[in-house]
Each structure stands twice: as structure tokens, then as C-alpha cells.
Amino acid sequence: IDAVFIPDIYSTVGLIAPQLRFYDIKDVLLLGTNLWHSERLIEISRKYVQGALIPDAFYLDSNKKNVVDFINRYEDAFQEKPTFIEAVAFDTAMMLFKAVDMPDIKSRKELRDYFQNKRNYDGVTGLTSFKVNGEVDKKLYLFRIVKDKFVDVEDYYNLN
């Protein structure tokens, strides 16, 4: 086995990863979803998830000004760090507020057309565009678990 994909939440992965080692499944690359992106996963199964790869649309340790500002404002308001859900909701709201504030958008059709033609909205989750069928087109981050944190793979390989 070269890799194991576990499409579940971090708490379940925290139970499964040690069991793989117990059943002598070693040196296997663990692959997950953004549902793994929690410090709790590392707390409960640190040595069993080292090197695991997960995608996510939000990079909490980004040094981009708009991301840092969003995180600081969110923490001031809620006394906790935002997650992917809050970041996507923020970007969605900001795009919608901007669109409905435009004087030439007066109908749902015009709003739909605006978003179908929208390219590279620079939000806290990165660049967002929309396909003709309405699906979002977004570059995801890829994270690797290294010691006690999630490290952006691009940053990781630029450092090594």
C-alpha cells in the first residue's frame, strides 16, 4: 500500500491512524480532506499522521494582508481563529455585497451573469472565479503535517 485516503473528520482519523500502525501498515502516505485541518488531529495522533497531505481553501498562516486583517478582526470579535467555513462565508458575502451594490445589477439574471463572468476575486480564500455552469474555480492549498503543524507544501519545499 502506497497511500490511504481517509475521507472523514479529524476525530475519526485520530482513531484510525494509530490502528494502521497497530496492524503493521507502516510507511504509508495518509491523504485526507480539509476536515482533517484541525490542531486537535495533531494533538490526538501526532506521530501517526506525520507527512499526511490534505487540501484546503484557507491558509490560516498566510501573510497576505487581507487574510491577516480578516483573521485579526475575526479573533477580536469571536475570541477564536476562523476556519474554512468562516473564510468562505466571508468571501461569499463580500462578493455578493459588492455585486448588489453595483447600479447596473437589477435582477437575478444580471446577478448570475455578473458571477459567471467574474474572474479572480481576491478574497481571504485566494483567487475565486466561476465557470459558466456556476461552479467555483479555485486554487487549493496543499498542506503536509510536519511535527506539530500544518505546513503549506509550497512553503515546505521552498524551505528545504
PDB file of N, CA and C in Angstrom, residues 29 51-53 59 142-146 151-160:
ATOM      1  N   LEU A  29       1.530   6.786   2.933  1.00  0.00           N
ATOM      2  CA  LEU A  29       1.144   8.196   2.878  1.00  0.00           C
ATOM      3  C   LEU A  29      -0.335   8.317   3.185  1.00  0.00           C
ATOM      4  N   GLY A  51       3.542  13.664   7.945  1.00  0.00           N
ATOM      5  CA  GLY A  51       3.693  13.579   6.496  1.00  0.00           C
ATOM      6  C   GLY A  51       2.387  13.523   5.736  1.00  0.00           C
ATOM      7  N   ALA A  52       1.273  13.415   6.435  1.00  0.00           N
ATOM      8  CA  ALA A  52      -0.034  13.334   5.757  1.00  0.00           C
ATOM      9  C   ALA A  52      -0.280  14.588   4.928  1.00  0.00           C
ATOM     10  N   LEU A  53      -1.029  14.411   3.846  1.00  0.00           N
ATOM     11  CA  LEU A  53      -1.355  15.515   2.939  1.00  0.00           C
ATOM     12  C   LEU A  53      -2.851  15.782   2.942  1.00  0.00           C
ATOM     13  N   TYR A  59      -5.779  29.333   4.232  1.00  0.00           N
ATOM     14  CA  TYR A  59      -4.453  29.203   4.815  1.00  0.00           C
ATOM     15  C   TYR A  59      -4.338  30.163   5.987  1.00  0.00           C
ATOM     16  N   LEU A 142      -2.223  22.939  -0.501  1.00  0.00           N
ATOM     17  CA  LEU A 142      -1.938  21.566  -0.118  1.00  0.00           C
ATOM     18  C   LEU A 142      -1.045  21.625   1.110  1.00  0.00           C
ATOM     19  N   PHE A 143      -1.494  20.976   2.188  1.00  0.00           N
ATOM     20  CA  PHE A 143      -0.767  21.005   3.451  1.00  0.00           C
ATOM     21  C   PHE A 143      -0.203  19.631   3.784  1.00  0.00           C
ATOM     22  N   ARG A 144       0.959  19.644   4.431  1.00  0.00           N
ATOM     23  CA  ARG A 144       1.600  18.438   4.939  1.00  0.00           C
ATOM     24  C   ARG A 144       1.729  18.609   6.445  1.00  0.00           C
ATOM     25  N   ILE A 145       1.460  17.553   7.187  1.00  0.00           N
ATOM     26  CA  ILE A 145       1.641  17.615   8.635  1.00  0.00           C
ATOM     27  C   ILE A 145       3.113  17.365   8.928  1.00  0.00           C
ATOM     28  N   VAL A 146       3.743  18.375   9.520  1.00  0.00           N
ATOM     29  CA  VAL A 146       5.158  18.305   9.871  1.00  0.00           C
ATOM     30  C   VAL A 146       5.291  18.672  11.344  1.00  0.00           C
ATOM     31  N   VAL A 151       1.787  22.541   7.334  1.00  0.00           N
ATOM     32  CA  VAL A 151       2.693  23.397   6.584  1.00  0.00           C
ATOM     33  C   VAL A 151       2.259  23.394   5.121  1.00  0.00           C
ATOM     34  N   ASP A 152       2.136  24.588   4.547  1.00  0.00           N
ATOM     35  CA  ASP A 152       1.832  24.703   3.127  1.00  0.00           C
ATOM     36  C   ASP A 152       2.950  24.010   2.348  1.00  0.00           C
ATOM     37  N   VAL A 153       2.614  23.084   1.474  1.00  0.00           N
ATOM     38  CA  VAL A 153       3.618  22.306   0.740  1.00  0.00           C
ATOM     39  C   VAL A 153       4.540  23.209  -0.059  1.00  0.00           C
ATOM     40  N   GLU A 154       4.000  24.265  -0.660  1.00  0.00           N
ATOM     41  CA  GLU A 154       4.872  25.182  -1.403  1.00  0.00           C
ATOM     42  C   GLU A 154       5.895  25.818  -0.494  1.00  0.00           C
ATOM     43  N   ASP A 155       5.502  26.244   0.702  1.00  0.00           N
ATOM     44  CA  ASP A 155       6.437  26.812   1.672  1.00  0.00           C
ATOM     45  C   ASP A 155       7.424  25.752   2.130  1.00  0.00           C
ATOM     46  N   TYR A 156       6.951  24.540   2.367  1.00  0.00           N
ATOM     47  CA  TYR A 156       7.784  23.451   2.862  1.00  0.00           C
ATOM     48  C   TYR A 156       8.922  23.160   1.893  1.00  0.00           C
ATOM     49  N   TYR A 157       8.597  23.040   0.615  1.00  0.00           N
ATOM     50  CA  TYR A 157       9.623  22.710  -0.362  1.00  0.00           C
ATOM     51  C   TYR A 157      10.507  23.903  -0.704  1.00  0.00           C
ATOM     52  N   ASN A 158      10.035  25.107  -0.474  1.00  0.00           N
ATOM     53  CA  ASN A 158      10.880  26.292  -0.670  1.00  0.00           C
ATOM     54  C   ASN A 158      11.880  26.439   0.467  1.00  0.00           C
ATOM     55  N   LEU A 159      11.548  25.897   1.651  1.00  0.00           N
ATOM     56  CA  LEU A 159      12.456  25.965   2.803  1.00  0.00           C
ATOM     57  C   LEU A 159      13.491  24.873   2.773  1.00  0.00           C
ATOM     58  N   ASN A 160      13.177  23.722   2.162  1.00  0.00           N
ATOM     59  CA  ASN A 160      14.110  22.573   2.168  1.00  0.00           C
ATOM     60  C   ASN A 160      14.882  22.474   0.888  1.00  0.00           C
TER      61      ASN A 160
END
